[in-house]
Each structure stands twice: as structure tokens, then as C-alpha cells.
Coordinates of C-alpha atoms in Angstrom, one line a residue:
M1 CA -15.7 15.6 -47.3
S2 CA -15.3 12.9 -45.0
V3 CA -13.1 12.6 -41.4
Q4 CA -11.5 9.7 -40.7
R5 CA -12.1 8.8 -36.9
E6 CA -9.4 7.3 -34.6
A7 CA -10.0 3.4 -34.3
S8 CA -11.5 2.6 -30.4
V9 CA -8.7 0.8 -27.9
Q10 CA -10.0 -1.3 -25.6
D11 CA -7.6 -2.4 -22.9
Q12 CA -7.5 -1.5 -19.0
Y13 CA -6.3 1.6 -19.9
S14 CA -9.9 3.1 -21.9
W15 CA -11.4 4.8 -18.8
L16 CA -8.4 7.3 -20.0
D17 CA -9.2 8.0 -23.6
Y18 CA -11.9 10.7 -22.3
K19 CA -8.2 12.6 -22.7
E20 CA -7.1 13.9 -25.9
Q21 CA -3.9 14.0 -25.4
F22 CA -3.7 10.4 -23.8
R23 CA -6.0 9.2 -26.6
N24 CA -4.2 10.4 -29.5
A25 CA -0.5 8.6 -29.2
S26 CA 0.7 11.5 -32.1
S27 CA 0.7 14.1 -29.4
M28 CA 2.4 12.7 -27.1
R29 CA 5.3 13.8 -27.8
G30 CA 4.7 17.1 -26.8
S31 CA 6.0 18.9 -23.3
A32 CA 3.2 16.7 -20.9
T33 CA 4.5 13.6 -21.9
R34 CA 7.7 12.4 -23.5
M35 CA 7.4 9.2 -24.3
K36 CA 7.2 8.8 -27.8
R37 CA 10.8 6.1 -27.7
S38 CA 11.9 3.8 -30.5
W39 CA 13.2 0.9 -27.8
V40 CA 9.4 1.5 -25.7
P41 CA 7.9 -1.8 -26.9
E42 CA 4.8 -0.6 -28.7
D43 CA 2.5 -2.0 -26.3
E44 CA 3.5 -0.4 -23.2
Q45 CA 2.9 3.0 -24.6
R46 CA -0.7 3.6 -23.3
R47 CA 0.8 2.4 -19.5
L48 CA 3.6 4.4 -19.2
M49 CA 1.1 7.2 -20.6
A50 CA -1.6 6.9 -17.9
Y51 CA 1.3 6.6 -15.1
R52 CA 2.3 10.1 -16.0
L53 CA -1.2 11.1 -16.6
L54 CA -2.0 9.6 -12.7
D55 CA 1.1 11.5 -11.6
A56 CA 0.1 14.9 -12.9
Y57 CA -2.8 14.0 -10.7
Y58 CA -1.5 12.9 -7.8
K59 CA 0.7 16.1 -8.2
N60 CA -1.9 19.1 -8.6
R61 CA 0.0 19.4 -12.3
S62 CA -3.2 17.7 -14.4
A63 CA -4.1 21.1 -16.0
E64 CA -1.0 20.0 -18.1
W65 CA -3.2 17.6 -19.9
M66 CA -6.8 20.0 -20.3
S67 CA -7.7 20.2 -23.7
R68 CA -5.9 21.8 -27.0
E69 CA -8.6 24.3 -27.1
A70 CA -7.8 25.2 -23.2
D71 CA -5.4 28.5 -23.4
E72 CA -2.6 29.7 -21.1
D73 CA -4.5 31.3 -18.8
Q74 CA -7.4 28.4 -18.8
K75 CA -4.5 26.2 -17.4
K76 CA -2.2 28.9 -14.9
N77 CA -6.1 29.4 -13.3
R78 CA -7.2 26.0 -13.3
R79 CA -7.7 25.6 -9.0
E80 CA -6.6 21.8 -7.5
Y81 CA -6.6 21.7 -4.1
G82 CA -5.4 18.1 -4.0
D83 CA -8.2 15.5 -3.9
A84 CA -6.3 12.5 -5.7
F85 CA -3.5 13.0 -3.5
V86 CA -6.1 12.5 -0.2
L87 CA -7.4 9.2 -2.0
V88 CA -4.3 8.2 -2.9
E89 CA -3.1 8.7 0.7
T90 CA -6.2 7.4 2.0
A91 CA -6.2 4.2 0.2
L92 CA -2.5 3.6 1.1
A93 CA -2.6 4.1 4.7
S94 CA -5.9 1.6 4.9
L95 CA -3.8 -0.7 2.9
I96 CA -0.8 -1.0 5.3
G97 CA -2.8 -0.8 8.8
D98 CA -1.4 0.6 11.2
D99 CA 1.7 -1.6 12.2
Q100 CA 3.1 -4.0 9.3
T101 CA 5.3 -7.1 10.8
V102 CA 6.9 -10.1 8.8
Q103 CA 5.6 -13.8 10.2
V104 CA 6.6 -17.0 9.4
R105 CA 4.1 -19.4 9.5
H106 CA 4.9 -22.4 12.6
L107 CA 4.4 -25.8 12.0
E108 CA 2.1 -27.9 14.4
M109 CA 4.4 -30.1 16.6
P110 CA 3.9 -33.0 17.7
P111 CA 3.4 -33.1 21.5
E112 CA 6.0 -34.3 23.7
P113 CA 6.6 -34.9 26.3
R114 CA 8.9 -32.1 28.8
V115 CA 12.1 -33.0 30.0
D116 CA 14.7 -30.7 32.3
D117 CA 18.1 -29.6 32.1
E118 CA 20.1 -33.2 32.3
G119 CA 17.5 -34.9 30.0
N120 CA 15.1 -36.4 31.7
V121 CA 11.0 -36.7 31.7
V122 CA 9.9 -34.5 34.1
L123 CA 7.1 -36.2 35.8
D124 CA 3.7 -35.1 37.5
E125 CA 4.3 -35.5 40.9
M126 CA 0.4 -36.8 41.7
T127 CA -0.1 -39.4 38.7
Q128 CA 3.8 -39.7 38.3
D129 CA 2.9 -39.6 34.4
P130 CA 4.8 -37.5 31.9
I131 CA 4.0 -33.9 31.3
I132 CA 3.3 -34.2 28.5
E133 CA 3.6 -30.5 26.1
T134 CA 3.6 -29.6 22.9
P135 CA 6.8 -27.4 21.7
E136 CA 7.1 -24.1 19.9
D137 CA 8.5 -23.9 15.9
E138 CA 12.3 -23.0 17.7
A139 CA 13.2 -22.9 13.8
A140 CA 10.5 -20.3 12.9
I141 CA 11.2 -18.1 15.9
G142 CA 14.3 -18.6 14.5
L143 CA 13.9 -17.4 10.5
N144 CA 11.3 -14.7 11.9
S145 CA 14.1 -12.7 13.8
V146 CA 16.6 -13.5 11.1
L147 CA 13.7 -11.6 8.8
E148 CA 13.2 -8.7 11.5
D149 CA 17.1 -8.2 11.6
W150 CA 17.5 -8.0 8.1
M151 CA 13.7 -5.7 7.6
V152 CA 15.5 -2.9 9.7
K153 CA 18.8 -3.0 8.2
E154 CA 17.0 -2.3 4.8
R155 CA 15.1 0.0 6.0
F156 CA 12.3 -2.6 4.8
I157 CA 9.1 -0.3 5.8
Q158 CA 10.1 2.6 4.6
K159 CA 11.3 1.0 0.9
M160 CA 7.6 -0.8 1.4
I161 CA 5.7 2.1 1.4
E162 CA 7.5 4.2 -0.9
C163 CA 6.4 1.0 -3.4
E164 CA 2.7 1.1 -2.2
R165 CA 2.1 4.5 -2.3
N166 CA 3.3 3.6 -6.6
A167 CA 0.6 0.7 -6.8
V168 CA -2.2 2.6 -5.1
K169 CA -1.5 5.7 -6.9
L170 CA 0.0 4.4 -10.7
G171 CA -1.4 0.7 -10.3
D172 CA 2.1 -1.0 -10.1
G173 CA 4.9 -1.0 -8.1
V174 CA 7.9 -3.3 -8.5
Y175 CA 11.2 -4.8 -6.1
V176 CA 14.7 -5.7 -7.2
L177 CA 16.1 -7.2 -5.1
G178 CA 20.1 -8.2 -5.4
F179 CA 22.8 -9.6 -3.0
D180 CA 25.5 -6.4 -1.7
E181 CA 29.1 -8.5 -1.4
R182 CA 30.0 -5.8 0.7
R183 CA 26.9 -5.6 3.2
G184 CA 26.4 -9.5 3.4
R185 CA 23.0 -9.2 2.7
P186 CA 20.4 -9.1 0.2
R187 CA 19.6 -5.7 -0.6
I188 CA 16.0 -4.6 -1.5
S189 CA 15.4 -1.4 -3.7
V190 CA 12.2 0.2 -5.4
W191 CA 11.6 1.1 -8.8
D192 CA 9.3 3.2 -10.5
P193 CA 7.0 0.8 -12.5
G194 CA 7.5 3.0 -15.7
M195 CA 10.7 1.7 -16.1
Y196 CA 9.3 -2.1 -15.5
F197 CA 9.4 -3.5 -18.9
P198 CA 8.5 -7.4 -18.5
D199 CA 8.5 -9.7 -21.9
V200 CA 5.4 -10.7 -21.7
E201 CA 4.8 -11.2 -25.3
M202 CA 7.5 -13.8 -25.7
Q203 CA 5.6 -17.2 -24.3
H204 CA 1.7 -15.7 -24.5
L205 CA 1.3 -16.1 -20.7
S206 CA -0.9 -17.2 -19.1
D207 CA -2.5 -16.3 -15.8
E208 CA 0.6 -18.6 -13.5
D209 CA 3.4 -17.5 -15.3
Y210 CA 5.8 -15.0 -14.7
P211 CA 7.9 -13.5 -17.8
S212 CA 11.4 -15.0 -18.2
T213 CA 13.3 -11.9 -19.4
V214 CA 12.8 -9.0 -17.5
C215 CA 13.9 -5.1 -18.3
I216 CA 14.7 -1.9 -16.1
A217 CA 15.3 0.4 -18.6
Y218 CA 15.6 4.0 -18.6
E219 CA 16.5 6.8 -20.3
F220 CA 19.3 9.5 -18.8
V221 CA 21.6 13.0 -20.2
G222 CA 25.1 12.4 -19.7
R223 CA 27.5 14.6 -17.6
E224 CA 29.9 15.3 -20.5
Q225 CA 29.7 17.8 -23.4
P226 CA 28.4 17.3 -25.9
R227 CA 25.3 16.2 -23.8
E228 CA 24.1 12.5 -25.5
T229 CA 21.0 11.0 -24.4
F230 CA 21.6 7.1 -22.9
V231 CA 19.6 4.3 -22.3
R232 CA 20.3 2.2 -19.3
R233 CA 18.9 -1.3 -19.6
I234 CA 19.2 -4.0 -16.3
M235 CA 18.3 -7.4 -17.7
W236 CA 17.2 -10.7 -16.5
W237 CA 16.4 -13.5 -18.1
L238 CA 15.9 -17.6 -17.3
A239 CA 17.7 -19.8 -19.4
D240 CA 17.8 -24.2 -19.0
V241 CA 20.7 -25.7 -18.1
E242 CA 21.5 -29.2 -16.8
E243 CA 19.4 -30.3 -13.6
W244 CA 21.3 -28.6 -10.6
T245 CA 20.6 -28.4 -7.2
T246 CA 20.1 -25.2 -5.7
A247 CA 21.7 -23.7 -2.3
W248 CA 18.0 -24.0 -0.3
S249 CA 18.5 -27.8 -1.9
S250 CA 16.1 -28.0 -4.1
S251 CA 16.9 -29.2 -7.6
S252 CA 16.1 -26.9 -10.8
D253 CA 17.0 -27.1 -14.7
Q254 CA 17.2 -22.8 -14.9
V255 CA 19.4 -20.6 -14.3
C256 CA 19.1 -16.7 -14.2
W257 CA 21.6 -14.3 -15.9
M258 CA 22.0 -11.1 -15.3
S259 CA 23.8 -7.7 -17.5
D260 CA 24.0 -4.3 -16.4
G261 CA 24.7 -1.8 -19.5
I262 CA 24.2 1.6 -21.1
W263 CA 23.7 2.7 -24.9
K264 CA 23.3 5.8 -26.8
L265 CA 19.8 6.7 -27.4
D266 CA 21.0 7.0 -31.3
D267 CA 22.2 3.8 -31.6
V268 CA 19.0 2.4 -30.4
N269 CA 16.7 0.8 -32.6
T270 CA 15.0 -1.6 -31.4
D271 CA 12.3 -2.1 -28.6
V272 CA 14.3 -3.1 -25.2
F273 CA 14.4 -6.9 -25.0
S274 CA 16.6 -6.3 -28.5
F275 CA 20.2 -4.2 -27.5
R276 CA 22.9 -5.2 -29.5
D277 CA 25.6 -6.2 -26.8
Q278 CA 28.3 -4.8 -29.2
D279 CA 26.6 -1.6 -29.5
A280 CA 27.2 -0.7 -25.4
V281 CA 29.4 2.3 -24.8
E282 CA 29.5 0.7 -21.0
W283 CA 28.8 -2.3 -19.4
L284 CA 28.0 -1.8 -15.9
I285 CA 28.1 -5.5 -15.1
E286 CA 28.4 -7.5 -18.3
P287 CA 26.0 -10.2 -19.1
M288 CA 26.8 -13.0 -15.9
M289 CA 24.9 -16.4 -14.6
L290 CA 23.8 -15.8 -11.0
P291 CA 23.2 -18.9 -8.6
I292 CA 19.6 -18.5 -8.3
D293 CA 16.9 -19.9 -10.6
F294 CA 14.3 -17.0 -10.3
I295 CA 14.3 -13.6 -11.6
P296 CA 14.9 -11.7 -8.4
V297 CA 12.1 -8.8 -10.0
V298 CA 8.4 -8.9 -7.8
H299 CA 5.7 -6.3 -9.6
I300 CA 3.0 -5.7 -7.1
P301 CA -0.4 -4.7 -9.0
N302 CA -2.5 -2.6 -6.8
R303 CA -5.8 -5.2 -7.4
V304 CA -6.3 -8.4 -8.9
A305 CA -4.9 -8.7 -13.0
G306 CA -4.7 -12.0 -14.6
Q307 CA -5.0 -11.4 -18.0
E308 CA -4.5 -7.9 -17.6
I309 CA -1.3 -8.6 -15.6
Y310 CA -1.2 -4.8 -14.7
G311 CA -2.6 -3.3 -11.9
T312 CA -5.7 -0.4 -12.0
S313 CA -5.1 2.8 -10.1
V314 CA -7.6 4.0 -7.0
L315 CA -7.7 6.6 -9.0
G316 CA -9.2 4.6 -11.7
S317 CA -12.5 5.7 -13.3
I318 CA -13.1 8.5 -11.6
L319 CA -10.7 10.5 -13.0
P320 CA -13.9 13.2 -14.6
I321 CA -15.0 13.6 -11.2
L322 CA -11.9 14.9 -10.1
D323 CA -11.9 17.4 -13.7
E324 CA -15.6 18.5 -12.8
M325 CA -14.3 19.2 -8.8
Q326 CA -11.0 21.4 -10.6
A327 CA -13.6 22.9 -12.6
C328 CA -16.1 23.6 -9.5
D329 CA -13.6 24.8 -7.7
T330 CA -12.0 27.6 -10.1
D331 CA -15.5 28.9 -10.5
I332 CA -16.1 29.4 -7.3
A333 CA -12.9 31.4 -6.5
A334 CA -13.9 33.3 -9.5
T335 CA -17.2 34.1 -8.2
A336 CA -16.2 34.1 -4.4
A337 CA -13.8 37.2 -6.1
L338 CA -16.6 38.9 -7.7
V339 CA -18.7 38.7 -4.2
G340 CA -16.0 39.9 -2.9
S341 CA -15.9 43.3 -5.0
P342 CA -19.6 43.5 -5.8
P343 CA -20.6 45.6 -9.2
L344 CA -22.3 48.6 -8.8
A345 CA -25.7 49.8 -10.7
I346 CA -25.7 53.3 -11.3
S347 CA -29.1 55.1 -11.9
G348 CA -29.5 58.9 -12.3
G349 CA -26.2 59.9 -12.7
S350 CA -22.4 59.1 -14.3
L351 CA -19.5 58.5 -13.6
P352 CA -16.2 60.1 -14.6
K353 CA -13.9 57.8 -17.3
N354 CA -10.6 57.4 -17.9
D355 CA -7.9 58.0 -20.8
K356 CA -9.4 55.2 -22.4
G357 CA -13.0 55.7 -22.0
Q358 CA -13.4 53.2 -19.2
I359 CA -14.1 53.4 -15.3
D360 CA -12.2 52.4 -13.0
T361 CA -12.9 50.0 -10.6
Y362 CA -14.0 50.6 -7.2
G363 CA -11.8 49.5 -3.6
P364 CA -12.3 50.6 0.2
G365 CA -12.3 54.1 0.7
M366 CA -13.5 55.2 -3.0
V367 CA -16.0 57.8 -2.9
F368 CA -18.1 58.0 -6.0
E369 CA -20.6 61.7 -6.9
T370 CA -23.7 60.8 -8.2
G371 CA -25.4 63.9 -7.6
E372 CA -29.0 63.4 -7.9
G373 CA -28.5 59.3 -8.8
T374 CA -28.5 56.2 -7.4
A375 CA -25.5 53.4 -6.7
T376 CA -27.1 50.3 -6.1
V377 CA -24.7 46.9 -4.9
L378 CA -25.8 44.1 -6.7
D379 CA -26.1 41.0 -5.1
T380 CA -24.4 37.9 -6.6
S381 CA -23.5 35.7 -3.6
T382 CA -26.8 33.5 -4.8
C383 CA -24.3 32.3 -7.4
L384 CA -21.7 31.3 -4.6
D385 CA -24.1 29.4 -2.8
A386 CA -25.2 27.0 -6.2
L387 CA -21.5 26.6 -6.3
M388 CA -20.6 25.0 -3.0
K389 CA -23.9 23.2 -3.3
L390 CA -22.4 21.5 -6.1
S391 CA -18.8 21.3 -4.7
D392 CA -20.6 19.1 -2.0
A393 CA -22.5 16.5 -4.1
L394 CA -19.2 16.1 -6.6
S395 CA -17.4 15.5 -2.7
T396 CA -19.9 13.3 -2.6
R397 CA -20.1 11.1 -5.3
L398 CA -16.5 11.2 -5.0
S399 CA -16.7 8.9 -1.6
V400 CA -19.2 6.4 -3.4
N401 CA -17.7 6.3 -6.5
S402 CA -14.0 5.8 -4.9
R403 CA -15.4 3.9 -2.1
T404 CA -13.9 6.2 -0.2
P405 CA -16.2 7.2 2.8
E406 CA -16.6 10.7 3.8
S407 CA -15.1 10.5 7.2
L408 CA -11.7 9.1 5.7
M409 CA -11.9 11.9 3.3
G410 CA -12.2 14.0 6.4
R411 CA -15.7 15.4 5.6
V412 CA -17.3 14.3 8.8
K413 CA -16.4 16.4 12.1
P414 CA -15.7 14.7 14.9
S415 CA -18.8 15.9 16.6
E416 CA -20.7 14.0 14.1
V417 CA -19.1 10.9 14.0
P418 CA -22.2 8.3 13.4
S419 CA -22.9 5.2 16.2
G420 CA -19.8 2.3 16.0
I421 CA -22.5 0.2 13.7
A422 CA -23.3 2.9 11.4
L423 CA -19.7 3.9 10.6
T424 CA -18.5 0.2 10.2
L425 CA -21.8 0.3 7.5
S426 CA -20.3 3.1 6.1
F427 CA -17.0 1.3 5.7
T428 CA -18.4 -1.9 4.3
P429 CA -17.2 -0.6 0.1
H430 CA -14.1 0.7 1.4
G431 CA -13.1 -2.5 2.9
S432 CA -13.9 -4.6 0.2
L433 CA -11.8 -2.6 -1.7
I434 CA -8.8 -3.3 0.8
R435 CA -9.6 -6.6 0.7
E436 CA -9.0 -7.3 -2.4
M437 CA -5.8 -5.2 -2.4
R438 CA -4.2 -7.4 0.3
L439 CA -5.2 -10.7 -1.4
V440 CA -2.9 -9.5 -4.1
R441 CA -0.1 -8.3 -1.9
E442 CA -0.3 -12.1 -0.1
E443 CA 1.1 -13.6 -3.1
K444 CA 2.9 -11.4 -3.5
Y445 CA 4.6 -10.6 -0.2
A446 CA 5.0 -14.2 0.4
I447 CA 7.3 -14.6 -3.2
L448 CA 9.0 -11.6 -1.9
F449 CA 10.6 -12.9 1.2
R450 CA 11.1 -16.5 -0.1
F451 CA 12.9 -14.8 -3.0
V452 CA 14.6 -12.9 0.3
M453 CA 16.0 -16.6 2.3
R454 CA 17.2 -17.8 -1.0
M455 CA 18.9 -15.3 -1.9
M456 CA 20.4 -15.5 2.1
A457 CA 20.7 -19.1 1.9
V458 CA 23.6 -18.3 -1.2
K459 CA 25.8 -16.9 1.2
D460 CA 24.8 -18.3 4.3
P461 CA 24.4 -21.7 4.2
Q462 CA 23.2 -21.6 8.2
I463 CA 20.0 -20.6 6.7
T464 CA 18.9 -23.8 4.9
A465 CA 18.9 -25.5 8.7
F466 CA 15.7 -23.6 9.2
G467 CA 14.3 -25.1 6.2
E468 CA 11.6 -23.8 3.7
R469 CA 9.1 -21.9 5.6
E470 CA 6.3 -19.6 4.5
A471 CA 7.1 -16.0 5.3
N472 CA 4.9 -13.5 4.7
L473 CA 3.9 -9.4 5.6
K474 CA 1.1 -8.9 7.8
F475 CA -0.7 -5.4 7.7
G476 CA -2.7 -4.4 10.8
S477 CA -5.9 -3.1 11.3
F478 CA -7.5 -0.2 9.3
L479 CA -11.2 -0.3 10.1
P480 CA -11.8 2.1 13.3
A481 CA -13.8 0.7 15.8
D482 CA -15.8 2.0 19.3
M483 CA -13.3 1.4 22.1
Q484 CA -16.5 2.1 25.0
E485 CA -19.0 -0.6 22.6
T486 CA -16.3 -3.0 21.9
S487 CA -14.9 -3.1 26.3
A488 CA -18.7 -3.2 27.2
M489 CA -19.4 -6.0 24.8
V490 CA -16.7 -7.7 26.2
V491 CA -17.3 -7.7 29.6
N492 CA -20.7 -8.9 29.1
L493 CA -19.7 -11.7 26.6
L494 CA -16.8 -12.7 29.5
S495 CA -19.2 -12.6 32.2
T496 CA -21.6 -14.8 30.7
Q497 CA -18.9 -17.3 29.7
A498 CA -20.0 -16.9 25.8
I499 CA -16.4 -16.5 24.5
S500 CA -12.7 -17.3 25.9
L501 CA -10.3 -15.2 27.0
E502 CA -8.4 -15.3 24.1
T503 CA -11.2 -14.7 22.1
A504 CA -12.1 -11.1 24.2
I505 CA -8.3 -10.0 23.7
G506 CA -8.5 -10.0 20.2
M507 CA -11.8 -8.4 20.1
L508 CA -9.7 -5.5 22.0
I509 CA -6.7 -5.7 20.1
A510 CA -9.0 -5.5 16.6
S511 CA -10.5 -2.1 18.2
G512 CA -7.4 -0.7 19.1
F513 CA -6.2 -1.5 22.4
Q514 CA -2.1 -1.6 22.3
I515 CA -2.1 -5.2 23.4
D516 CA 1.5 -6.3 21.7
N517 CA 1.7 -10.4 23.0
V518 CA -2.0 -11.8 23.8
Q519 CA -0.6 -15.0 25.6
E520 CA 1.2 -12.2 28.0
E521 CA -1.9 -10.3 28.3
I522 CA -3.3 -13.8 29.3
A523 CA -0.4 -14.8 32.0
R524 CA -1.0 -11.5 33.4
I525 CA -4.0 -11.7 34.1
R526 CA -4.8 -15.1 35.5
S527 CA -1.4 -14.0 37.6
V528 CA -3.7 -11.7 39.6
D529 CA -7.5 -13.3 38.8
F530 CA -7.6 -14.8 42.6
T531 CA -11.2 -15.7 42.1
N532 CA -11.3 -18.1 39.4
A533 CA -8.2 -19.3 41.0
L534 CA -10.5 -20.1 43.6
S535 CA -12.7 -21.8 41.2
A536 CA -10.3 -24.4 39.7
I537 CA -9.5 -25.8 43.5
D538 CA -13.0 -26.1 43.8
A539 CA -13.8 -27.7 40.7
T540 CA -11.3 -29.9 41.3
A541 CA -10.0 -30.3 45.1
D542 CA -6.5 -29.4 43.6
P543 CA -4.2 -26.5 45.1
N544 CA -1.8 -26.8 42.0
A545 CA -4.6 -26.0 40.1
G546 CA -5.1 -22.8 41.7
R547 CA -1.3 -22.2 41.4
E548 CA -1.0 -23.5 37.9
Y549 CA -4.3 -20.8 37.0
L550 CA -1.9 -17.9 38.7
G551 CA 1.2 -19.0 36.9
L552 CA 3.2 -20.4 40.2
D553 CA 5.2 -22.9 40.3
P554 CA 3.3 -26.3 41.4
L555 CA 3.7 -27.8 45.5
P556 CA 5.6 -31.0 46.2
L557 CA 2.9 -33.6 47.1
E558 CA 3.9 -33.8 50.5
D559 CA 2.3 -30.2 50.9
V560 CA -0.5 -30.5 48.6
E561 CA -1.7 -33.8 51.0
D562 CA -1.1 -31.2 54.0
E563 CA -3.3 -28.9 52.4
E564 CA -6.1 -30.9 51.4
T565 CA -6.6 -31.2 55.3
D566 CA -6.3 -27.7 55.8
P567 CA -9.2 -25.4 55.9
T568 CA -7.0 -22.3 55.4
T569 CA -5.6 -23.5 52.5
K570 CA -7.2 -21.2 50.2
E571 CA -7.0 -17.9 52.3
Q572 CA -3.2 -18.5 52.2
L573 CA -3.4 -18.9 48.2

């Protein structure tokens, strides 16, 4: 009798195939996941199963995915202490950093003469030449303020954390934009990536393409009797049209359509992209054309995903290590109970037995009469020591393979923190991981804010006055720094004039010093730096040079001529 083996599937989720329930798609109809539905595209089955499995580890529910040979007692007694949770939250904290701000790219403005309130060119009092200065990009400043206000109203940072948690944990995050007529602004919402279905097969996407059809779909049970199961599908698709001019003043030959409907699950016998309109039991939004030429859905893969399309969770290929740690923790709990109540060896005597012919176990205060015999306590603590060493070894392996330093996992005591250089070196693999994750976000959040600005322009044409500007989300620092070591280094470099004041302040900010604005901090420092102000006067023979350094208004020309002959000038300054 020959046994037919299952064909091996090689894809980005192959690292989960060691799980029997994941590998055998037919078994997914069980209680661990309820995934096998006719409307879910066949190619998406493994992705959705992977999400369920990864979420189970995050929520300490991975015992549901143990092999079929495991009985209920083994699943019930399985110890899960949140190691997957710590990894996900640590990576998330490093990804978003200690601060998150939107930044609109400023254009380099051409230098131009300074003018007064009446529009007259301001001249230098000594040379009578026009004072030339580089103006700020007022449009960028204004647009930045508009986006910051929108972020506050939309609670964007909270939603961003929710979406990024999905991306780090499951491998993918999904934003959906829509215009709210009542609030008068674009709304942003976060969706479970398991409800996200892009039609990637229709056009055989290349790395640069985005699918022209995208669905958000999920099942729910109705409230009315009899309780029926329904499928809600929100779909966006691009259609070719005659060339038209968008609200943001660009021409396009495509337009986005949208629909939002509900179908009975029993009436659905095709994939999510092919539901028949006439079978819908209710239209929340009938098919309608939107005044945009893009699909307002932004997919955030956790790591670089070109050909694979979907991202990879930080838990990735380390789930077997987590399984080993759970098994070790389970054994430690059982062994600790044994060490707390060690077995007794009775020799030369006997103990009474109960009605079942068994010797009762003992507890505090219990006395045994053994006659001439002896009772010896068996030492089982060595087994516990061995398991604790194994647990430490597994934790170290987890730190290495997940590229998460032990100091971030809380395994290094504050008194044992290494020097700044050693600590920085230990963060090198983790830094590489976070930089890759941020590289993906740099592209995706630029697209997200571009969509937001264009949707604003649809309802508020004044937004177009700012022009087409690139905006992006900037994450703060995540690397630990030795503030004392950095400050000493800055003092040394400044005293030898090896770095500029701007660079020095940038180093202090990177090491964790709370400095909000570099230019304002420079102005405050110079306003009391009388030594360098006097040096500026000595170097230029111009008292106004010192006043300019201190941020003071220049003296009138006649006063400067008088002070050049007055030996007390510098003392008065």
C-alpha cells in the first residue's frame, strides 16, 4: 500500500508549513480557523490562514494550532507567557520611534531683496546695497499646518499605531480613505488585512503596478431571525474615460468607481470580485463614480515586498523557537511543582494506604510513622536548573534570530548596560531591520498624504494654491544613546571647531535631548554668547557684526562711526 504525500507549496508563507493544521488546507474548516469560503480567492487562502496563526501567537492562543496528536489537557496546560507579544510591540516601538510628524518638502526658494512693510527694498546702512535673504517656502509651511490639523481631527497617530501593529504582527496593514460630507474632510480608517483583497491576477502585476480593482470584504451574522450569514463587499475599480482635468489640475484618462453592497452567503458562489449585482440584498452605496483617478486604499507591507506583493511578519520564521520556549516553560512549571513537593523514598517501613490501595500524598504538617524505617527526600532541583539554562539559551536564540537585542527585550539589567559603543554595536542587526521597514513606509506614506491632499482639493479648491507638494510621515529616533558620552563629545568637538553648532545640536537631538527647533535653539545660544560676539567685532571691526550674532538690531550708521573711535564700545556691548 502506497501513501500519497501532499505536494509542497513554496511561497512566502512556507515557513508556516511545519504546522499540520496550516499545511493541510482541508483541516482549516475546524475551530481554529473558519476560513474556507467560496468567495475567498483560492490564492488568498494561505494568506488568511497565516494571519489567523500569527494572531493566535500574539494573543497567547497558539495552543489551538498544536498537532492533532495533542490532547485537550496538553493544550490546556500549555504555558504561553507573551514572548510573541513582546517581539511585536518592541519592533513597533522601534519602527515609529519616539515622535511622529508630517513634513512637507520645502522648495529651495531663490534669494531676493528684503522689503519693508511699504514694499521698499531695504538697504544695508553701511554699504547701501540691498539686503539679500532667502525667503521661507510659505506654501509648504501652510500645507504642513493644514495636514497637521487634519491629523489631529482624524486621530491619525492612534490609527497609524493600529495599522502598523497589524503590519508588524501579520505582515500587512491597510488604510482606506473616504470623504465625509458632514465633517467636510477626508476620513481615514484602518481595516484588518484579512479583509483586503486586491485583484492581482487580472493584470499580472509588475512591481510598479497597483491593482485596478480592490475589495474590502467580510462575513457577518444578521440580527434578525432566522440568523443568516451575509457578506459585505466594498469595491473600488478604475475605468477608462475620456481625458478630464482633476481638481488638482492634472489631466487623467481614468476614473475611480465605488460600490458597497451586502449579499447572502448562501447566494454567493463566485470569488469576491465577481458577485452579481442583482443578487445583492442591500446597497449601502450603489455603484457610483468618484471625482478621483486613484483607488483610495493604501496597503502597507511590513517589509520590502516586490514580487511577493504581501509583507512578512516580524515573527517570520521564529515560530518554531517560540514553540520550543512554550514547551520549555510548560516543563519548567511542572518541574517547579515537583521541586516544591519532592517525592519521598521510604525504606525499612511502610505507610498506610487508602481505600483505593494508594498512599496519600503529603502536605505541610503531615506526620508519617515508619517504625524502624527511614524517609529520604529526593532532590529534583537539578532538573529545574537544566531547564532554566535551556530557557536562557532559547531566549538568546530568539533574540539573535529575530534581530531584537536582549536589552530591548528586558533581559539586561540597568546596572549591566554595556558602554555606548558596545550597545550601539548590539543594535546593528535591529537597526538594519527597522531601516528596511521604514524604507517601505517612506514610499507608502508619501502616497497616503498625496491621496489626502487630492481628496481635500476636490472639496476645497483653495488647497490647490499650495501646489503639488510631497508630504511624508517622519518617525523619530529609536536607537538608545549615551547622553553623557554624547554631550562630552559635542563639547570637545565644538571647542576645537571641528563641527558647526547646527551639527552639534543635531547630535544632541539624536541622543535624546528634548530640543524642539534647531534654529530657535541656535538663536537662544547665540543671544548670550558674548565671547563669540566680541570675536566677530574683532574680526570685522564692525560693532553691528556682534549685534547681528546676538540677534540684536543693527545700530544706525552714525552711531557705528562714533563707536569705532570709542574704546569702551566692546565693554558696552
